[in-house]
Structure formats: structure tokens, C-alpha cells
Coordinates of C-alpha atoms and ligand atoms in Angstrom, one line a residue:
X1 CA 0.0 0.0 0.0
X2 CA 2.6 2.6 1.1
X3 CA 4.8 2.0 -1.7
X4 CA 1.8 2.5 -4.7
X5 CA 1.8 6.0 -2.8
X6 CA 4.4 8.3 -4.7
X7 CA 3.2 7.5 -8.2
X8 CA 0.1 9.2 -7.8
X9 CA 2.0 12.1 -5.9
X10 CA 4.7 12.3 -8.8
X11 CA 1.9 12.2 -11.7
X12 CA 0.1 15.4 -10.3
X13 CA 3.7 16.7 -10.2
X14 CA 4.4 16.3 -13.4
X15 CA 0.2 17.1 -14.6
X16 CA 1.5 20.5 -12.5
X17 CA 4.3 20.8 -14.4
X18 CA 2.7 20.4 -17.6
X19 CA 0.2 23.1 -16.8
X20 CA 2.8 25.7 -15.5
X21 CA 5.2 25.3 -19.0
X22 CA 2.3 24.8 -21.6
X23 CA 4.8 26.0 -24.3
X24 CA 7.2 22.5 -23.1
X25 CA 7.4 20.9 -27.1
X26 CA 7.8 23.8 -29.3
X27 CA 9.8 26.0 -30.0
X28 CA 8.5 29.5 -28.6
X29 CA 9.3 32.8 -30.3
X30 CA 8.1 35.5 -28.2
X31 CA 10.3 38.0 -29.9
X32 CA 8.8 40.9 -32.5
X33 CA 8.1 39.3 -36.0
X34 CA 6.6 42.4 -37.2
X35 CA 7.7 43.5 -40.7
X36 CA 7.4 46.0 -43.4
X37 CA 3.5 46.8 -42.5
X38 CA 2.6 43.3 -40.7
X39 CA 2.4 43.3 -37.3
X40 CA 2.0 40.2 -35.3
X41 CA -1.3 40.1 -33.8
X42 CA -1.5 37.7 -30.5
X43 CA -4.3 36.5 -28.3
X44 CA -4.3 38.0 -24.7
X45 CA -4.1 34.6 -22.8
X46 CA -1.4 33.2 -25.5
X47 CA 2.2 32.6 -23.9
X48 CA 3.7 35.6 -25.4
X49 CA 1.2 38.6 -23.8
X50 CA 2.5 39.6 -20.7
X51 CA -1.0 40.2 -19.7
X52 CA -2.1 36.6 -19.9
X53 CA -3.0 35.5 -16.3
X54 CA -0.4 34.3 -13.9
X55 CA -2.0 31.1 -12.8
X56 CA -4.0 29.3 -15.3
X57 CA -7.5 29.9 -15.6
X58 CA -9.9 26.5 -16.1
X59 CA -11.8 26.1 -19.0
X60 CA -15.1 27.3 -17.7
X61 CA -13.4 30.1 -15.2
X62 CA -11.9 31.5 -18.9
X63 CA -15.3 30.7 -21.0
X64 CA -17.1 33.2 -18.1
X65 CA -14.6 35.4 -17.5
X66 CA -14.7 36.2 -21.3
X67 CA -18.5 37.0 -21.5
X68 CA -18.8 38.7 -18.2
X69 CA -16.2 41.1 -19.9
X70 CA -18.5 41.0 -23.4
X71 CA -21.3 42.3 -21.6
X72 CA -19.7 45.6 -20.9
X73 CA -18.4 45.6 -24.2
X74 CA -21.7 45.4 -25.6
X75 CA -23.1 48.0 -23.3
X76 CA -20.3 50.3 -24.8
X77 CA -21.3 49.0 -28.5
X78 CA -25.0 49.4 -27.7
X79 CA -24.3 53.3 -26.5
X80 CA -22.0 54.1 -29.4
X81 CA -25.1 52.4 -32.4
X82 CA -28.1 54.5 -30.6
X83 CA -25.7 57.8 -30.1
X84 CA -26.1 58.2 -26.7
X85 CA -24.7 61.9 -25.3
X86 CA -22.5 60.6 -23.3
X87 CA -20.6 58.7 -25.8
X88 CA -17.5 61.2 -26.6
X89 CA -15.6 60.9 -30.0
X90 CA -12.7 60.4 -28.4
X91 CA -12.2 58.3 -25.2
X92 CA -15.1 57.2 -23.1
X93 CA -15.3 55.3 -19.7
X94 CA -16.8 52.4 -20.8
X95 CA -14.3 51.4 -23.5
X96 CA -11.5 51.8 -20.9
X97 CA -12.8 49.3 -18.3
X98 CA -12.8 46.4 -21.0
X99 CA -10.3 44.0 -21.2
X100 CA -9.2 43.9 -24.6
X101 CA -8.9 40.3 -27.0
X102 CA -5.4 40.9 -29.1
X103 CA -3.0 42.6 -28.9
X104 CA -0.3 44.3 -31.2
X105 CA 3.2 46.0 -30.3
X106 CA 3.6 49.5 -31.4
X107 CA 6.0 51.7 -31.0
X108 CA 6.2 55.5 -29.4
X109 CA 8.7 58.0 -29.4
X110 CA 12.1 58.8 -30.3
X111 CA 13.9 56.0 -29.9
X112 CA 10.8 53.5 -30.2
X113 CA 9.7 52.6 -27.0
X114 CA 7.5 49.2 -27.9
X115 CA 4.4 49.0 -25.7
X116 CA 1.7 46.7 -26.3
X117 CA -2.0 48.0 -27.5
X118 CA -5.3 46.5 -27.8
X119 CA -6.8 46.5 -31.4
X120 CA -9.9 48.0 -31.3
X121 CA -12.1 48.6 -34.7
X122 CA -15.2 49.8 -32.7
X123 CA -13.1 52.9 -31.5
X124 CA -11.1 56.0 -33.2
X125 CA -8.4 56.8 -30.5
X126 CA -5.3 55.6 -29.2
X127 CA -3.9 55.6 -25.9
X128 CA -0.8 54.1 -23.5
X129 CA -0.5 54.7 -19.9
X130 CA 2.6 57.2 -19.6
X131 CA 5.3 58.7 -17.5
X132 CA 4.4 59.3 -13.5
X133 CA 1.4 57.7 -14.2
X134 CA -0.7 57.4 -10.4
X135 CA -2.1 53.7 -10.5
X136 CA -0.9 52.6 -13.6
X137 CA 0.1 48.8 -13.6
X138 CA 3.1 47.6 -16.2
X139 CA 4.9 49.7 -18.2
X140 CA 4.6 52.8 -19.1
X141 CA 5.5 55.1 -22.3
X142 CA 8.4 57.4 -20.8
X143 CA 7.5 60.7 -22.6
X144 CA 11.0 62.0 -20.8
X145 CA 13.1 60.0 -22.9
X146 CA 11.2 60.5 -26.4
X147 CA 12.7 63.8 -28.4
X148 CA 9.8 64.2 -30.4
X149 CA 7.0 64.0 -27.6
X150 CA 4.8 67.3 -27.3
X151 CA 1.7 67.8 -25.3
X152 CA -0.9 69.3 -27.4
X153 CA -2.7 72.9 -26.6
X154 CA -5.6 74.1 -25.6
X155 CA -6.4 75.8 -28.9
X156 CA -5.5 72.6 -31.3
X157 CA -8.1 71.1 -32.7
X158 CA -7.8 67.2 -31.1
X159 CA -8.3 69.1 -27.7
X160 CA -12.2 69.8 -28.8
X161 CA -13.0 66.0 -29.4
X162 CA -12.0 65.1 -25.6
X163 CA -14.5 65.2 -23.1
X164 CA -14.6 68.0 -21.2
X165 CA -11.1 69.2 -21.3
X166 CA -9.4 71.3 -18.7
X167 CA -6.5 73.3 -19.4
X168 CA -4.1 73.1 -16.8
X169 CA -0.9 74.9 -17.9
X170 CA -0.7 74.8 -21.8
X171 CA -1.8 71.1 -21.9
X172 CA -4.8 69.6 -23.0
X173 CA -6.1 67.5 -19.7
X174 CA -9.2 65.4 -19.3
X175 CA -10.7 63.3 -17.0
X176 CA -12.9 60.1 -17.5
X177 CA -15.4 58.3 -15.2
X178 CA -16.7 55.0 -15.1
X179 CA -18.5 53.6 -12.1
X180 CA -15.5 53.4 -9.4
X181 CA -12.9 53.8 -12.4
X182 CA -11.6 57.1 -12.9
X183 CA -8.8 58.2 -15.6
X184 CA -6.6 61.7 -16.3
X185 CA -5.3 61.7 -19.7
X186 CA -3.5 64.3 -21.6
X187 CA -3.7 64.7 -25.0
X188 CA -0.4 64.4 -26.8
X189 CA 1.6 64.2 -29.9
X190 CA 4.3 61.9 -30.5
X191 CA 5.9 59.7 -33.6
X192 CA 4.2 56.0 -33.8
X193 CA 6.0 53.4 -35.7
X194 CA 3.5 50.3 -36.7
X195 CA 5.7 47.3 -37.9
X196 CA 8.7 49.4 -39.3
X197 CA 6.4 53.0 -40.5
X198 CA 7.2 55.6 -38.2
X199 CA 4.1 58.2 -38.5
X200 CA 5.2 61.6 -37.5
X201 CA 3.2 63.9 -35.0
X202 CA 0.5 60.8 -34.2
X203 CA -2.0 62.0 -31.6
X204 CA -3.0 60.5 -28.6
X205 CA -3.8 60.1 -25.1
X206 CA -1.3 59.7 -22.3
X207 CA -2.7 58.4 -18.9
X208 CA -1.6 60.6 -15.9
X209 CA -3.7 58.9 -13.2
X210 CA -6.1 56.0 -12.9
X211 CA -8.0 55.1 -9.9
X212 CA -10.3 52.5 -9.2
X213 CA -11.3 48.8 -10.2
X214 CA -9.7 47.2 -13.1
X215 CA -7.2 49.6 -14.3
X216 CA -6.1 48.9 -18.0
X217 CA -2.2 47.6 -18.0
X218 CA -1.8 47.9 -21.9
X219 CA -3.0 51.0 -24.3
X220 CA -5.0 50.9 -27.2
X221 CA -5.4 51.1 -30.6
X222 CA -8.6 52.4 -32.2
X223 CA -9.1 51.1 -35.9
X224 CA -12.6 53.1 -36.2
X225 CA -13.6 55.4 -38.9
X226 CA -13.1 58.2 -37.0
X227 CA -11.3 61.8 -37.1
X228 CA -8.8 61.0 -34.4
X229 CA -8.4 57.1 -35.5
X230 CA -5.4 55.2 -36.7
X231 CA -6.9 55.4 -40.5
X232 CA -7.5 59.1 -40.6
X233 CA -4.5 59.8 -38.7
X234 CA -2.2 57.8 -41.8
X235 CA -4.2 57.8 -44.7
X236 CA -1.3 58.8 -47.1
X237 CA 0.5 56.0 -45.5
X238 CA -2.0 53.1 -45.1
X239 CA -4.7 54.8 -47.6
X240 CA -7.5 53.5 -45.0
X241 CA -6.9 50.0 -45.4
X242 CA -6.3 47.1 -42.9
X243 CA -6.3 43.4 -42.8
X244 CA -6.3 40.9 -39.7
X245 CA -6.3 37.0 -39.0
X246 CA -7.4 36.8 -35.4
X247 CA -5.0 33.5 -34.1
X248 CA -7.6 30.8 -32.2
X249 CA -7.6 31.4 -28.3
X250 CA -7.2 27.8 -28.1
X251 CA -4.1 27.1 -29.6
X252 CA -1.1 28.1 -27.7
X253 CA 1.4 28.4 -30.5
X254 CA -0.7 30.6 -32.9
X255 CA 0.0 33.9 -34.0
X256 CA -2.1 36.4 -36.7
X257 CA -1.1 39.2 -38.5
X258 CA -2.2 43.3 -38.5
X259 CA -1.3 44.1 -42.2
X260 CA -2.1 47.8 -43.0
X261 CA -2.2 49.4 -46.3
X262 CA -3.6 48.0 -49.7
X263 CA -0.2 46.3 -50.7
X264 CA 0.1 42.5 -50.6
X265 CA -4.1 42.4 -49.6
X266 CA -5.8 39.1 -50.6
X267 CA -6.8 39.1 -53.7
X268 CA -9.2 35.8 -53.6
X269 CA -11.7 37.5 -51.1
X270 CA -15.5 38.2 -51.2
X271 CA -16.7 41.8 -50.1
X272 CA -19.7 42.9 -48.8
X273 CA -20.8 46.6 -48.8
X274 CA -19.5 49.2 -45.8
X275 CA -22.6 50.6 -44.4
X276 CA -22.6 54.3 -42.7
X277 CA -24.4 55.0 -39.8
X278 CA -23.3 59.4 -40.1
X279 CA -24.0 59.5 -36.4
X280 CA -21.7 56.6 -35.0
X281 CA -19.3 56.7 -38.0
X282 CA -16.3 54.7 -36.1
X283 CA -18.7 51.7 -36.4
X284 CA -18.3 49.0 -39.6
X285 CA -21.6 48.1 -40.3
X286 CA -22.5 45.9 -43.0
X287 CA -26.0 44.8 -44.0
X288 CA -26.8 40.8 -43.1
X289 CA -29.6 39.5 -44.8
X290 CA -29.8 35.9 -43.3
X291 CA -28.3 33.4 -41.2
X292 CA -28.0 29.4 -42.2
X293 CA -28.1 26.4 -39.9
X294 CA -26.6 23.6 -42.1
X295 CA -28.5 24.3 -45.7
X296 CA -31.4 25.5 -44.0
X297 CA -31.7 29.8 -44.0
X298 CA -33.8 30.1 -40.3
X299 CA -36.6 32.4 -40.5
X300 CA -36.0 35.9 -38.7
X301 CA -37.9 38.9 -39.1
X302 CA -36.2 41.7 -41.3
X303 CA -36.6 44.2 -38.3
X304 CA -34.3 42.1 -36.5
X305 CA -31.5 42.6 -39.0
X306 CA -32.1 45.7 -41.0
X307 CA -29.9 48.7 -40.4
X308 CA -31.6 51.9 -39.5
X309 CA -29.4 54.5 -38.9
X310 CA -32.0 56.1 -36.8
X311 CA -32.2 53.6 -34.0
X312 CA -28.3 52.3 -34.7
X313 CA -29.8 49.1 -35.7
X314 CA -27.9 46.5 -37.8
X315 CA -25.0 44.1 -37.5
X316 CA -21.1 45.2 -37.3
X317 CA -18.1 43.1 -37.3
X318 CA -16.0 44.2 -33.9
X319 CA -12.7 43.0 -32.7
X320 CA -13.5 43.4 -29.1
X321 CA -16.1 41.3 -28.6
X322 CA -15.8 37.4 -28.0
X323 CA -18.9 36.0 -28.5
X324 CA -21.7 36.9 -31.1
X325 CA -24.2 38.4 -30.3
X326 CA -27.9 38.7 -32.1
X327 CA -30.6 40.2 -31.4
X328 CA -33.1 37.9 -29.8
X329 CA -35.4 36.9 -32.4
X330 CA -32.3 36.1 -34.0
X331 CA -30.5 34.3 -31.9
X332 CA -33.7 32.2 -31.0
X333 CA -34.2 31.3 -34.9
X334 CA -30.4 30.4 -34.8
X335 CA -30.4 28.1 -31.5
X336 CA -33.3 26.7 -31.7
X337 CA -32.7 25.2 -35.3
X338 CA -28.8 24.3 -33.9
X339 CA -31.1 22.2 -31.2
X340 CA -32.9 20.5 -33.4
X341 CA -29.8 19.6 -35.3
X342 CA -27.8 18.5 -33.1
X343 CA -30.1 16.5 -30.8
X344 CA -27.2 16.0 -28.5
X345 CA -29.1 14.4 -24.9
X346 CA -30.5 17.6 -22.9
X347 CA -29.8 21.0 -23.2
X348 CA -28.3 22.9 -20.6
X349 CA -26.7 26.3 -19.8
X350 CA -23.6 27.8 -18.6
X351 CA -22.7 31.1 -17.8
X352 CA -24.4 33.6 -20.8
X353 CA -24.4 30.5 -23.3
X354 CA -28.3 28.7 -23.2
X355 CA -27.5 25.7 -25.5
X356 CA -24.3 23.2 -24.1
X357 CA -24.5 19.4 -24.1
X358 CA -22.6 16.9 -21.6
X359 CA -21.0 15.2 -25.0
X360 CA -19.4 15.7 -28.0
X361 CA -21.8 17.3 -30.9
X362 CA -21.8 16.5 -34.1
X363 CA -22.6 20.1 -35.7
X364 CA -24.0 21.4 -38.6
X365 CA -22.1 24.4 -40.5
X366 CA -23.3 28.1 -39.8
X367 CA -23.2 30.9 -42.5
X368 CA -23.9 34.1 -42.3
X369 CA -25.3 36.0 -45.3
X370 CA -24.6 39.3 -46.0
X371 CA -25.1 41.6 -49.4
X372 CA -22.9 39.9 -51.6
X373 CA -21.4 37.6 -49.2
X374 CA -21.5 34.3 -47.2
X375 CA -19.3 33.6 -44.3
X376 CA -19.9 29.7 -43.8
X377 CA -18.0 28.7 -40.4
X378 CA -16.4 25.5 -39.3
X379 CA -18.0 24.1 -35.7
X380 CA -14.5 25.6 -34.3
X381 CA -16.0 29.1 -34.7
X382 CA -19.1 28.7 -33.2
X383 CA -18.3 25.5 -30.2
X384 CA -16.7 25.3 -27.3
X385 CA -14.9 22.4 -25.4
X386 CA -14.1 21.7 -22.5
X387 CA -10.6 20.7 -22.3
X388 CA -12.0 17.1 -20.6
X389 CA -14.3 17.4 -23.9
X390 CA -17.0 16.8 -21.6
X391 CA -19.2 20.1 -22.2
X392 CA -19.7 21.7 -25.6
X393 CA -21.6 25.0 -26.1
X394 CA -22.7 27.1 -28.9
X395 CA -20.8 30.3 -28.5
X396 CA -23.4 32.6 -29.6
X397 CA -25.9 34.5 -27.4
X398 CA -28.8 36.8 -27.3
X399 CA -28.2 40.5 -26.9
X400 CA -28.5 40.8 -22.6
X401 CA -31.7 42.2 -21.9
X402 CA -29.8 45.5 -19.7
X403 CA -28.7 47.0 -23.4
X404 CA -30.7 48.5 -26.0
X405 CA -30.9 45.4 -28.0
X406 CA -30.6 46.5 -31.7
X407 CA -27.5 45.6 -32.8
X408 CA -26.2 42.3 -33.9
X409 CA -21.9 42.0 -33.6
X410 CA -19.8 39.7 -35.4
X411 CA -17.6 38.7 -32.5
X412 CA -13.8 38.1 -32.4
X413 CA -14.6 34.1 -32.1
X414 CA -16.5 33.8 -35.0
X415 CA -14.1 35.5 -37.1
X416 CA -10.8 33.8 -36.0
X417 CA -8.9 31.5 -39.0
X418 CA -10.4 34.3 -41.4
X419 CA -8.6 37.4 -42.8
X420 CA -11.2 40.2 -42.9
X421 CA -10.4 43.2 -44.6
X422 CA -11.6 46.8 -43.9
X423 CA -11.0 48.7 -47.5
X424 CA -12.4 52.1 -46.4
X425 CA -12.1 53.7 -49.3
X426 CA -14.2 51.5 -51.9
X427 CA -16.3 51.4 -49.1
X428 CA -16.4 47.2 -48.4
X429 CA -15.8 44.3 -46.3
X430 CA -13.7 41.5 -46.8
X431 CA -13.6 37.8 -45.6
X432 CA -11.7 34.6 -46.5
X433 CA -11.0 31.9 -44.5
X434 CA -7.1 31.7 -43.7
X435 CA -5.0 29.5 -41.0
X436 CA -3.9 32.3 -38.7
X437 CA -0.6 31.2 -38.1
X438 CA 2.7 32.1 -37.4
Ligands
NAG1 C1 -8.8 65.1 -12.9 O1 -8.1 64.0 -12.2 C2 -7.0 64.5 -11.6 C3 -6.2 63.3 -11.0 O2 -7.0 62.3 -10.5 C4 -7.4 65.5 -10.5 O3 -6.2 66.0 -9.8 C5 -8.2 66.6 -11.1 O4 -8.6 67.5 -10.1 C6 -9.3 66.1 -11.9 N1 -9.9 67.2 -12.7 C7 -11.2 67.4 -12.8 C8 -11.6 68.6 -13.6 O5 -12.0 66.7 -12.3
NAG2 C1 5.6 67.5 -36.6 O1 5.6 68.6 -35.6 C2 6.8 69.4 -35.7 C3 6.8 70.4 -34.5 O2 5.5 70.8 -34.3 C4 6.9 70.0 -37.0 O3 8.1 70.8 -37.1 C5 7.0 69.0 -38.1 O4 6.9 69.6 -39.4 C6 5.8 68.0 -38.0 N1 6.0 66.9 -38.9 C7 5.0 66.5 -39.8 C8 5.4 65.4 -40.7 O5 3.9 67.0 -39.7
NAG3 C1 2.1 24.2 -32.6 O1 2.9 24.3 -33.7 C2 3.4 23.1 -34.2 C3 4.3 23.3 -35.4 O2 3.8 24.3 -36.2 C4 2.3 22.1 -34.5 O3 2.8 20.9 -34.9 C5 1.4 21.9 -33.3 O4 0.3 21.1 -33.6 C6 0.9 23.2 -32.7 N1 0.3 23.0 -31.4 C7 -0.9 23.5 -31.2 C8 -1.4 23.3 -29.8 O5 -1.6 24.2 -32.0
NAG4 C1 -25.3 32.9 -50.6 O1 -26.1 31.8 -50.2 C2 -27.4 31.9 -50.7 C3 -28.2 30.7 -50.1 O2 -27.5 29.5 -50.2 C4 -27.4 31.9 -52.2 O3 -28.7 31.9 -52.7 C5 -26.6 33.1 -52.7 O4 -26.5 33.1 -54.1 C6 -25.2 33.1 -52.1 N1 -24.6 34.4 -52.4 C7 -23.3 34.5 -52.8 C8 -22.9 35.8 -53.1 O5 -22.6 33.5 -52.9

């Protein structure tokens, strides 16, 4: 009896160590890869972000943990498609409490000092946390050691599109609120290098102060529309143009790619239409017309999917979100043909997700139709697994009933192994499926 003891005792030891070194078997390159106008685009929790968590999450803790963030995300979405007031241009509160998905390295000042941003296509601006910043976790953009950093005036035009600025000094100051979060920015100016372009005069904010419950570690990188976004800010360089392949959040050793500009684009690629909305014009809305479950198109109401400019009604594609989200007579057309489908033992629910099985599923394809375009996704876009495989959801979900429910968003999940492509200019949206890999 006592000597069967230490084999159980040294397998969890080495089931331990296994967890702690996940990258154990492969080679890991954590260094840049970025080139010419490619950046290297990684997940949050992969093994390169310094942000991933320290001690492994489970499964299900990471699953929830990810839609409890999407909720707040949506809120922010919801506010920015109806045009609420408080909803600023340039920065709000909400946005700065999210967590962000992927990240990309970018580089401020003179000599680059890399920091690590969140891509964000539902928002115009760009921040980092800098210098003597109160509260700010990891690093920080040193505006002492830059030559070229300036702090933009009161009279300069980016200082009207923050919310309410002060003007202490010369300096362009403004302060954000969000429940028991509170941020002091300044708005500055200061050469950004993406991959190897180094974009003179680049304007953004620099956090002075943050208070309050989470903080953000990492800045952010708006990819919006907008006046004060990446695209307006480098048109001549980039001419409005941008690429990703979002890397699955599953797979430890995968990495996608930021390519800006219109050089080296797919060319195999189907586009849909851009859609405006002239009040929230940061937002890429395109028009879908249907959703399939296998060959079958489910029935939804048009008012469910049509955009209306008015109301901010419609469906965009965001990188921030996780899950999709449809409105709810869309979403119940959606699951409830997936159900009877799949017909997998009983139905149950965890966390935001109503439709997960205690088994393997076998799954019909999804595709999502849209003017001039269908997306058809493997199961790995829309399931989740457990790691034991014991528990498999459909990782789609109603719009929460606490937000203005009239927006439909083509979440980060559902787009990953795909390269969509934003072509501003002509005024379309690509997608094509492609491995995102290193
Ligand atoms: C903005 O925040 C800073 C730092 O927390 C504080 O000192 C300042 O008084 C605030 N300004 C306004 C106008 O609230
Ligand atoms: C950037 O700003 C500096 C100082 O304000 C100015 O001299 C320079 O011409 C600007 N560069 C560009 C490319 O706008
Ligand atoms: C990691 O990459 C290697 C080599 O490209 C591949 O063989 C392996 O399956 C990958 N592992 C995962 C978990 O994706
Ligand atoms: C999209 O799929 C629908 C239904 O299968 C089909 O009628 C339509 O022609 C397809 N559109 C494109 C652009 O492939």
C-alpha cells in the first residue's frame, strides 16, 4: 500500500508541471516578428502577452470570465449604435474598463519605445499609460526620454474631441469616469512606428492617473472610422486600409497578423458593402440578410437585422467582442434550429451560453449571409470544449436584456482562421478563410 503512494504524488507533479510550461514541445518565439506593414497580432491569454494570467484559468473560469467582460463591451457597443450623449468621440469610460482580446506591439517616441495595445475597430483613439502615471500597472510610455513628444494645446483642434477638457498649464487634460474607475489623460503628440512605419506627429492620449477597479495595463489602438483614428491619422500612409487574421484562443502556439495598407491584400476575397451610420461613423456596419443552420436559412424577421441609422440598428463586425451576439429573435431562430440539429441528450446552460451538451456534438455548418457575401464557419468558430471534452456549447448569445438590444456583432470568435479586410475607401468588407498562423 505505502509503496503504490508516490506515483500518484509524482503524476500530479508532473500534470503541475505540464500546466505551468504549456509551451514545453515547441519551440517558442516570443520575440517581434513584425515587418514591413505586418504586425503580429496575438491572443491576450497566449504565452507571449505579458498580460495573460499568472495562474492558469480552467476552462469554464476563462469561458465566463470572457462573457462577463462581453457584456460591458456590448453595453459600450449598444451606447456608441443609438448615439447616446454621453458617448464622446474620443475616449469614453466604458471602453477603458474592457479588457481587450489581441493585442499588437507598437512603438512610441524617439527611440521607439515598444508597448503593447489593444486593437480596437469599434473605437477611433489611441492611448498608452505614460510617465508618473498614479495607478498605472506595467509599463509605461516614458515621454522623458522621447525627443519628439509634445503635449498638445488648448487651442488645437484634437483638444475639442476630448470630453470636457481642462486646461491646466498649456496642456490639454481630461478626465474620465466610469462607475468606481476614474482616468486623467493628456492629449499628446508623438511619432508612432506600426511594424517598421514611423508616423510623425500621431495623436494621442497619455494616462496621468487612474483610480479604481480594473485599471487597464496595456494602451489601445482604435481602428474606427473616426477623425482621431489610426486610418484618418495615416491615410497617405496606409490609404485607409487594414487586414487581420485573429489566431484561435485555443491554440497556444498561434499567432495572426495586422497588415495595414492596400499592398500585398488578398486578392481571392468576397466583399460585402460598408454601411454608414453618419452618427456613429467609427462603427463597420455591414448589412446581413440571413443566417444558415446547415442548408437550412432560419426564419427571422427583417426588423431584426435591418440597419436603421436612426435607432443604430444592424449588424457590425467588432474586434473586441468574443462572442456573437444577435438580437433575440435572431439568436432564437439560430439556436433553436442548432437544437434541433444536433439533438445531442438535454440542453443545458452555462454562464451567458443557453445551449451546451454533456457530450461531444456533431454540428451542422453556420453561414452568415450578408449583401454579396456568405461567411460559412467550421464548428471551431461557433463551439466550445471543455478541455476534458465533456461540455460543448454554442458560443453565440442573445443580446442581454440591460442594453438597447438592436445591434447584432460579429464577435472576435466567430471571425478567427479568417482574414477580414476593412477597404475604407471603396467602401467594403472582406472575408476569407485563412490558417492564422505564425
Ligand atoms: C482630474 O483628475 C486628476 C487626477 O485624479 C485630479 O487631480 C483633477 O482634479 C481632476 N480634474 C477634474 C476637472 O476633475
Ligand atoms: C511635426 O511637428 C513638428 C513640430 O511641431 C513640425 O516641425 C513637423 O513639421 C511636423 N511633422 C510633420 C510630418 O507633420
Ligand atoms: C504548434 O505548432 C506546431 C508546429 O507548427 C504544430 O505541430 C502543433 O500542432 C501546434 N500546437 C498547437 C497546440 O496548436
Ligand atoms: C449565398 O447563399 C445563398 C443561399 O445559399 C445563395 O442563394 C446566394 O446566391 C449566395 N450568395 C453568394 C454571393 O454567394
Amino acid at each position: 500500500m505505502r509503496k503504490t503512494q508516490p506515483l500518484p504524488l509524482l503524476l500530479s507533479l508532473l500534470v503541475s508541471l505540464l500546466c505551468l510550461y504549456p509551451s514545453q514541445g515547441y519551440t517558442l518565439n516570443c520575440g517581434s516578428s513584425d515587418h514591413s506593414s505586418t504586425l503580429e497580432v496575438m491572443h491576450i491569454y497566449s504565452p507571449c502577452s505579458p498580460f495573460r494570467p499568472k495562474k492558469a484559468l480552467s476552462w469554464e473560469q476563462t469561458i465566463l470570465d470572457m462573457a462577463a467582460k462581453d457584456e460591458a463591451r456590448l453595453l459600450f457597443l449598444s451606447n456608441l449604435a443609438v448615439g447616446r450623449r454621453s458617448m464622446v468621440p474620443i475616449a469614453s469610460g466604458r471602453q477603458i474598463i474592457q479588457s481587450p482580446t489581441y493585442i499588437v506591439r507598437a512603438n512610441f517616441g524617439t527611440p521607439a519605445q515598444p508597448m503593447f495595445v489593444a486593437m480596437d475597430t469599434s473605437s477611433d483613439v489611441a492611448w498608452v499609460p505614460c510617465t508618473g502615471c498614479v495607478g498605472c500597472s506595467s509599463s509605461v510610455f516614458n515621454t522623458a526620454k522621447s525627443t519628439t513628444y509634445k503635449p498638445v494645446g488648448c487651442s488645437a483642434p484634437q483638444c475639442k474631441q476630448v470630453p470636457n477638457p481642462t486646461c491646466g498649464g498649456a496642456a490639454c487634460s481630461f478626465n474620465l469616469t466610469y462607475g468606481s474607475a476614474t482616468i486623467a489623460a493628456t492629449v499628446t503628440q508623438d511619432t508612432l512606428a506600426l511594424a517598421q512605419d514611423p508616423v510623425p506627429n500621431y495623436s494621442f492620449g497619455c494616462i496621468k492617473a487612474a483610480a479604481g477597479n480594473p485599471v487597464p495595463p496595456q494602451g489601445l489602438l482604435g481602428l474606427g472610422r473616426g477623425p482621431m483614428s489610426l486610418l484618418s491619422q495615416t491615410k497617405s500612409l496606409y490609404q485607409s486600409t487594414f487586414s487581420y487574421c485573429l489566431p484561435d484562443f485555443r491554440s497556444t502556439n498561434f499567432s495572426g497578423s495586422l497588415r495595414l495598407g492596400p499592398v500585398s491584400q488578398p486578392q481571392r476575397i468576397k466583399f460585402t458593402p460598408l454601411l454608414t451610420n453618419p452618427r456613429r461613423s467609427s462603427l463597420y456596419y455591414v448589412n446581413m440578410i440571413g443566417i444558415s443552420v446547415g442548408r437550412r436559412q432560419v426564419t427571422i424577421p427583417q426588423s431584426a437585422l435591418g440597419f436603421n441609422p436612426t435607432t443604430g440598428a444592424g449588424t457590425v463586425f467588432d474586434s473586441g467582442t468574443v462572442f456573437t451576439r444577435l438580437v433575440q429573435p435572431a439568436y432564437i431562430a439560430v439556436r433553436d434550429e442548432f437544437r434541433r440539429r444536433v439533438k445531442a441528450g438535454p440542453v443545458s446552460a452555462l454562464g451567458g451560453f443557453d445551449t451546451c451538451y454533456s457530450q461531444q456534438v456533431v454540428s451542422p455548418k453556420i453561414t452568415f449571409h450578408f449583401t454579396g457575401m456568405n461567411v460559412t464557419m467550421p464548428p471551431e468558430n461557433f463551439l466550445i470544449h471543455s478541455t476534458a471534452g465533456s461540455i460543448t456549447c454554442l458560443a453565440m448569445a442573445g443580446s442581454p436584456d440591460n442594453v438597447n438590444s438592436v445591434l447584432n456583432v460579429i464577435a472576435n470568435m466567430q471571425q478567427q482562421n479568417h482574414r477580414v479586410l476593412y477597404d475604407v475607401p471603396n467602401s467594403r468588407l472582406g472575408v476569407a478563410r485563412e490558417p492564422c498562423t505564425r
